XYZ file of C-alpha atoms in Angstrom:
371
model
C 115.983 105.198 40.954
C 117.192 104.510 44.504
C 114.854 102.559 46.767
C 114.180 105.417 49.203
C 113.632 107.897 46.393
C 111.238 105.465 44.711
C 109.003 105.252 47.800
C 108.955 109.046 47.983
C 108.116 109.436 44.301
C 104.873 111.092 43.287
C 103.649 107.901 41.616
C 103.921 105.909 44.870
C 102.497 108.712 47.008
C 99.512 109.060 44.698
C 98.836 105.321 44.775
C 99.075 105.174 48.591
C 96.548 107.984 48.784
C 94.220 106.358 46.258
C 93.687 103.195 48.313
C 92.948 104.974 51.598
C 89.288 105.550 50.675
C 88.832 101.774 50.367
C 90.244 101.333 53.920
C 93.371 99.721 52.509
C 96.982 100.387 53.375
C 100.391 99.942 51.707
C 102.557 97.428 53.555
C 105.674 98.774 51.836
C 105.080 102.049 53.636
C 104.185 100.512 57.042
C 106.954 97.921 57.468
C 109.485 100.278 59.153
C 106.921 101.164 61.847
C 105.553 97.630 62.263
C 108.703 95.532 62.156
C 111.372 96.998 64.441
C 114.710 95.212 64.696
C 114.150 95.095 68.461
C 111.454 96.346 70.867
C 110.889 100.111 70.897
C 108.429 100.554 73.779
C 106.261 103.619 74.119
C 106.500 103.169 77.878
C 109.233 105.397 79.307
C 111.258 104.995 82.481
C 109.704 107.148 85.193
C 109.630 107.573 88.991
C 106.858 108.808 91.289
C 107.928 110.082 94.722
C 106.014 108.942 97.786
C 105.754 112.531 99.014
C 103.729 113.420 95.927
C 101.508 110.339 96.034
C 100.779 110.721 99.745
C 99.995 114.431 99.455
C 97.525 113.819 96.632
C 95.877 110.895 98.445
C 95.346 113.114 101.485
C 93.748 115.747 99.243
C 91.563 113.091 97.617
C 90.244 111.790 100.948
C 88.363 115.046 101.503
C 86.831 114.989 98.015
C 86.148 111.381 97.017
C 84.644 108.499 98.976
C 83.595 104.986 97.885
C 79.989 106.292 97.991
C 80.736 109.495 96.098
C 82.942 109.861 93.065
C 83.633 106.214 92.261
C 83.916 102.833 93.952
C 87.609 103.142 94.782
C 89.705 106.057 96.046
C 92.708 105.219 93.879
C 95.224 107.357 91.995
C 96.867 105.499 89.126
C 100.425 105.880 87.871
C 100.117 107.428 84.414
C 103.151 106.732 82.245
C 103.981 109.959 80.350
C 104.904 107.975 77.260
C 101.454 106.401 77.037
C 98.963 109.040 78.169
C 98.151 110.172 74.618
C 97.805 106.647 73.273
C 94.094 106.140 72.688
C 91.898 104.624 73.847
C 93.506 102.985 76.857
C 96.951 104.568 77.164
C 95.687 107.252 79.513
C 95.295 104.619 82.267
C 98.495 102.660 81.677
C 101.695 102.389 83.682
C 103.236 100.049 81.104
C 101.818 98.883 77.777
C 100.254 95.865 79.533
C 99.862 96.828 83.207
C 98.053 99.423 85.321
C 99.226 100.393 88.812
C 97.680 102.672 91.431
C 97.844 103.657 95.086
C 94.566 103.201 96.954
C 93.392 104.696 100.254
C 90.543 103.505 102.464
C 89.584 105.266 105.696
C 88.155 103.800 108.913
C 84.441 103.094 108.553
C 84.451 103.071 104.754
C 83.345 100.237 102.482
C 84.347 99.890 98.830
C 81.634 97.733 97.203
C 82.252 94.293 95.755
C 82.537 93.684 92.040
C 84.274 91.313 89.632
C 85.945 91.621 86.253
C 88.054 89.812 83.694
C 91.209 91.648 84.759
C 93.445 90.018 87.357
C 94.368 92.193 90.338
C 97.016 92.138 93.040
C 97.625 94.288 96.088
C 100.773 95.036 98.055
C 100.043 96.584 101.450
C 102.246 99.570 102.220
C 100.773 101.399 105.204
C 98.179 101.045 107.974
C 96.141 98.299 109.611
C 92.555 97.284 110.327
C 91.151 97.049 106.791
C 90.251 93.905 104.924
C 89.530 92.710 101.418
C 86.784 90.162 100.988
C 87.548 87.859 98.063
C 85.062 85.142 97.114
C 83.621 85.156 100.642
C 86.930 85.309 102.548
C 87.720 88.363 104.673
C 91.465 88.946 104.384
C 92.768 91.341 107.012
C 95.728 93.285 105.662
C 99.048 94.093 107.284
C 102.041 96.032 105.960
C 104.135 93.928 103.578
C 101.346 91.468 102.761
C 100.704 90.462 99.158
C 97.085 89.750 98.144
C 95.770 88.070 95.017
C 92.477 88.564 93.208
C 92.544 86.479 90.005
C 90.095 87.326 87.255
C 86.407 86.637 87.793
C 86.378 86.611 91.615
C 84.071 88.834 93.679
C 86.084 91.287 95.768
C 85.477 94.380 97.889
C 87.153 96.266 100.739
C 86.078 97.542 104.134
C 87.800 99.175 107.106
C 87.018 98.275 110.701
C 90.220 99.765 112.158
C 91.261 103.196 113.327
C 94.002 104.447 110.958
C 94.059 105.031 107.174
C 95.150 102.082 105.035
C 97.125 102.420 101.787
C 98.137 99.786 99.288
C 99.410 99.330 95.745
C 97.060 97.923 93.106
C 98.305 96.294 89.925
C 95.997 94.945 87.207
C 96.396 93.796 83.607
C 93.804 96.362 82.450
C 95.683 97.627 79.338
C 96.358 94.094 78.114
C 92.785 92.847 78.592
C 91.348 96.062 77.123
C 93.690 95.872 74.148
C 92.597 92.363 73.175
C 88.900 93.130 73.686
C 88.253 90.929 76.713
C 86.867 93.388 79.263
C 83.841 92.347 81.345
C 82.739 94.009 84.613
C 79.907 93.169 87.006
C 78.886 94.902 90.257
C 77.845 92.756 93.211
C 74.031 92.748 93.724
C 74.447 94.142 97.239
C 77.007 96.599 98.574
C 79.594 94.067 99.698
C 79.777 90.290 99.597
C 79.137 88.631 102.998
C 81.684 86.194 104.486
C 81.204 82.508 103.696
C 84.414 81.080 105.235
C 86.415 81.991 108.379
C 88.509 85.182 108.306
C 91.992 84.764 106.798
C 90.989 81.244 105.811
C 93.543 80.570 103.071
C 96.455 82.134 104.975
C 95.700 79.883 107.943
C 95.751 76.862 105.633
C 99.296 77.868 104.646
C 100.557 78.917 108.077
C 103.511 76.573 107.673
C 104.786 78.321 104.559
C 105.227 76.539 101.251
C 103.828 73.170 102.187
C 100.383 72.743 100.724
C 97.268 70.965 101.969
C 96.786 67.779 99.986
C 93.453 69.074 98.678
C 95.439 71.671 96.698
C 97.202 69.061 94.571
C 94.497 69.821 92.013
C 94.867 73.273 90.410
C 92.801 76.090 91.928
C 92.434 79.700 90.894
C 93.379 81.201 94.271
C 94.212 78.597 96.923
C 96.228 81.227 98.804
C 94.758 84.729 98.796
C 97.190 86.414 101.212
C 100.964 85.980 101.420
C 102.088 87.243 104.821
C 105.133 89.493 105.054
C 106.649 87.496 107.898
C 106.914 84.387 105.714
C 108.209 86.370 102.723
C 110.945 87.913 104.847
C 111.773 84.502 106.293
C 112.251 83.154 102.764
C 114.532 86.045 101.825
C 116.553 85.687 105.016
C 117.025 81.995 104.220
C 118.624 82.929 100.908
C 120.952 85.463 102.493
C 123.629 82.940 103.468
C 124.256 82.421 99.742
C 125.634 84.750 97.078
C 123.039 87.197 95.721
C 122.025 87.189 92.081
C 124.284 89.648 90.272
C 121.286 91.474 88.792
C 118.459 91.199 91.326
C 120.036 90.434 94.703
C 117.928 87.987 96.699
C 114.555 87.590 95.022
C 111.502 85.403 95.566
C 108.379 85.051 93.442
C 104.798 84.839 94.682
C 103.288 81.695 93.186
C 100.076 79.699 93.111
C 100.932 76.700 95.330
C 98.473 74.411 93.557
C 100.006 74.962 90.115
C 103.576 76.156 90.808
C 102.841 78.969 88.314
C 102.674 82.722 88.905
C 100.013 83.796 91.395
C 98.241 85.642 88.558
C 97.960 84.324 84.991
C 99.278 87.534 83.396
C 101.286 89.203 86.183
C 104.476 88.035 87.884
C 105.161 89.441 91.376
C 108.538 89.454 93.143
C 110.036 90.667 96.375
C 113.735 91.498 96.203
C 116.192 92.131 98.994
C 119.224 94.159 98.006
C 121.771 93.673 100.815
C 123.746 96.595 102.216
C 126.332 97.715 99.679
C 124.735 95.793 96.802
C 125.805 97.035 93.367
C 123.980 95.141 90.658
C 124.990 94.529 87.078
C 122.863 95.682 84.173
C 120.656 93.539 81.976
C 117.481 93.885 79.951
C 114.488 91.733 79.067
C 111.328 91.962 77.014
C 109.078 92.034 80.089
C 108.320 95.446 81.650
C 108.351 95.956 85.438
C 106.734 98.284 87.974
C 108.675 98.667 91.230
C 107.611 99.816 94.691
C 110.299 100.641 97.251
C 109.031 98.928 100.387
C 112.097 99.682 102.506
C 115.475 101.336 102.064
C 116.985 103.735 99.565
C 119.259 103.595 96.569
C 119.099 104.130 92.854
C 118.527 102.322 89.579
C 120.197 103.167 86.293
C 117.764 102.741 83.383
C 119.190 103.230 79.896
C 121.956 105.398 81.344
C 119.687 107.610 83.485
C 120.009 107.517 87.280
C 116.710 107.194 89.176
C 117.222 107.815 92.909
C 114.607 106.104 95.077
C 113.636 105.892 98.729
C 110.935 104.212 100.795
C 107.453 104.510 99.301
C 108.527 105.498 95.782
C 107.382 103.785 92.571
C 109.293 103.491 89.312
C 108.949 101.803 85.934
C 111.487 99.821 83.915
C 110.179 99.574 80.313
C 110.583 96.411 78.317
C 113.999 95.940 76.681
C 115.563 98.706 78.812
C 119.001 98.264 80.362
C 118.699 98.502 84.140
C 120.705 97.898 87.300
C 120.006 98.445 91.008
C 122.242 99.864 93.753
C 121.538 99.959 97.511
C 123.020 103.112 99.060
C 121.380 102.798 102.502
C 123.043 101.330 105.590
C 120.442 98.555 105.773
C 118.880 96.027 103.412
C 116.598 97.500 100.755
C 113.380 95.735 99.737
C 111.801 96.198 96.305
C 108.399 94.780 95.415
C 107.818 94.437 91.683
C 105.213 93.206 89.241
C 105.788 92.501 85.564
C 104.166 91.117 82.422
C 106.633 88.214 82.308
C 103.847 85.561 82.071
C 102.392 87.317 79.017
C 105.771 87.387 77.296
C 106.358 83.736 78.138
C 102.929 82.668 76.861
C 103.697 84.219 73.479
C 107.305 82.941 73.468
C 108.600 86.521 73.429
C 110.691 86.634 76.599
C 114.367 87.353 76.002
C 117.115 88.325 78.439
C 120.430 89.965 77.660
C 123.364 90.880 79.902
C 125.171 94.206 79.583
C 128.712 93.326 78.519
C 130.479 96.691 78.543
C 132.218 98.432 81.454
C 132.241 95.298 83.634
C 128.470 95.043 83.417
C 127.568 98.538 84.628
C 126.219 101.454 82.617
C 127.748 104.878 82.316
C 125.405 107.407 83.936
C 124.564 110.125 81.414
C 121.765 111.938 83.271
C 119.822 112.008 86.554
C 116.033 111.942 86.687
C 114.444 114.905 88.489
C 111.067 113.874 90.022
C 108.037 116.111 90.301
C 107.180 117.129 93.863
C 103.988 118.720 95.239
């Protein structure tokens, strides 16, 4: 009897059924689903238009406040490939990361809390609001990158005059999946300041030279990475040849450890110069992108995803992808990925696309949903 016919035989099917009541399972039946020849992510490539996100945030502001309907007015990016994966897939942007857009209005306060998930924020619009992290009020400006490593008290408040919007990214699905979730509200509404405003950013006003006290590893020696210094770093790279896949890219890092700013999340800012046409590659880490400035498109597994300022899109793990800048100015892409997780487990692999001079053939174009 052939192998496949044997596994489909009545004798095997009856035996498989007979062990179910003992909460046992047949490995010979499960191997094809458990042991893929290469990653087959349930995350799918997807793009959310800024017009849709902004319209829904403006609707939400009249319904939800930090005092009514939850501590945070945030709308998360639900990956269609994961929303039916229980119990945590309904709040996942990739299989390991959660991303959302959050809005806070003048006069509002989102209470302090802490949890075992690491969080980051990329500021996209507005001014006048601050996060308070472990007693430091961090006033936010467009293009700033903020860190909130696991276990630190953090809350938000707005003393300005215009709405403030930012991107959140946390490792919620990963921490939930391994059973490590803890959450604790602050005893009072919001933690009071215990150090001067923008304390850590002032300590690093000179860029990537560190105070000697930070030679010993700290969880968050730098809580806010200012856009002006990030752009300065990218401009300094621009006299050289760009990376053939990612253009000019810099990584936000913990200056006391030289590791990623978050233990489970890598964060990059990329500049794609005018006319940049990237080559395709793939890797086992999955990425969430925010288009900070510019317009262009990315080809993901042969599908063209056209993006413009404010949009978000996902590149699943082990998906071929390449980026193209079609605007008449530099394009800036902020991204976060689970690269540190893959590296910790020795799972990170990279592969270049060898066909067609390194570029994919476009077989389809993604059509986004609009309000």
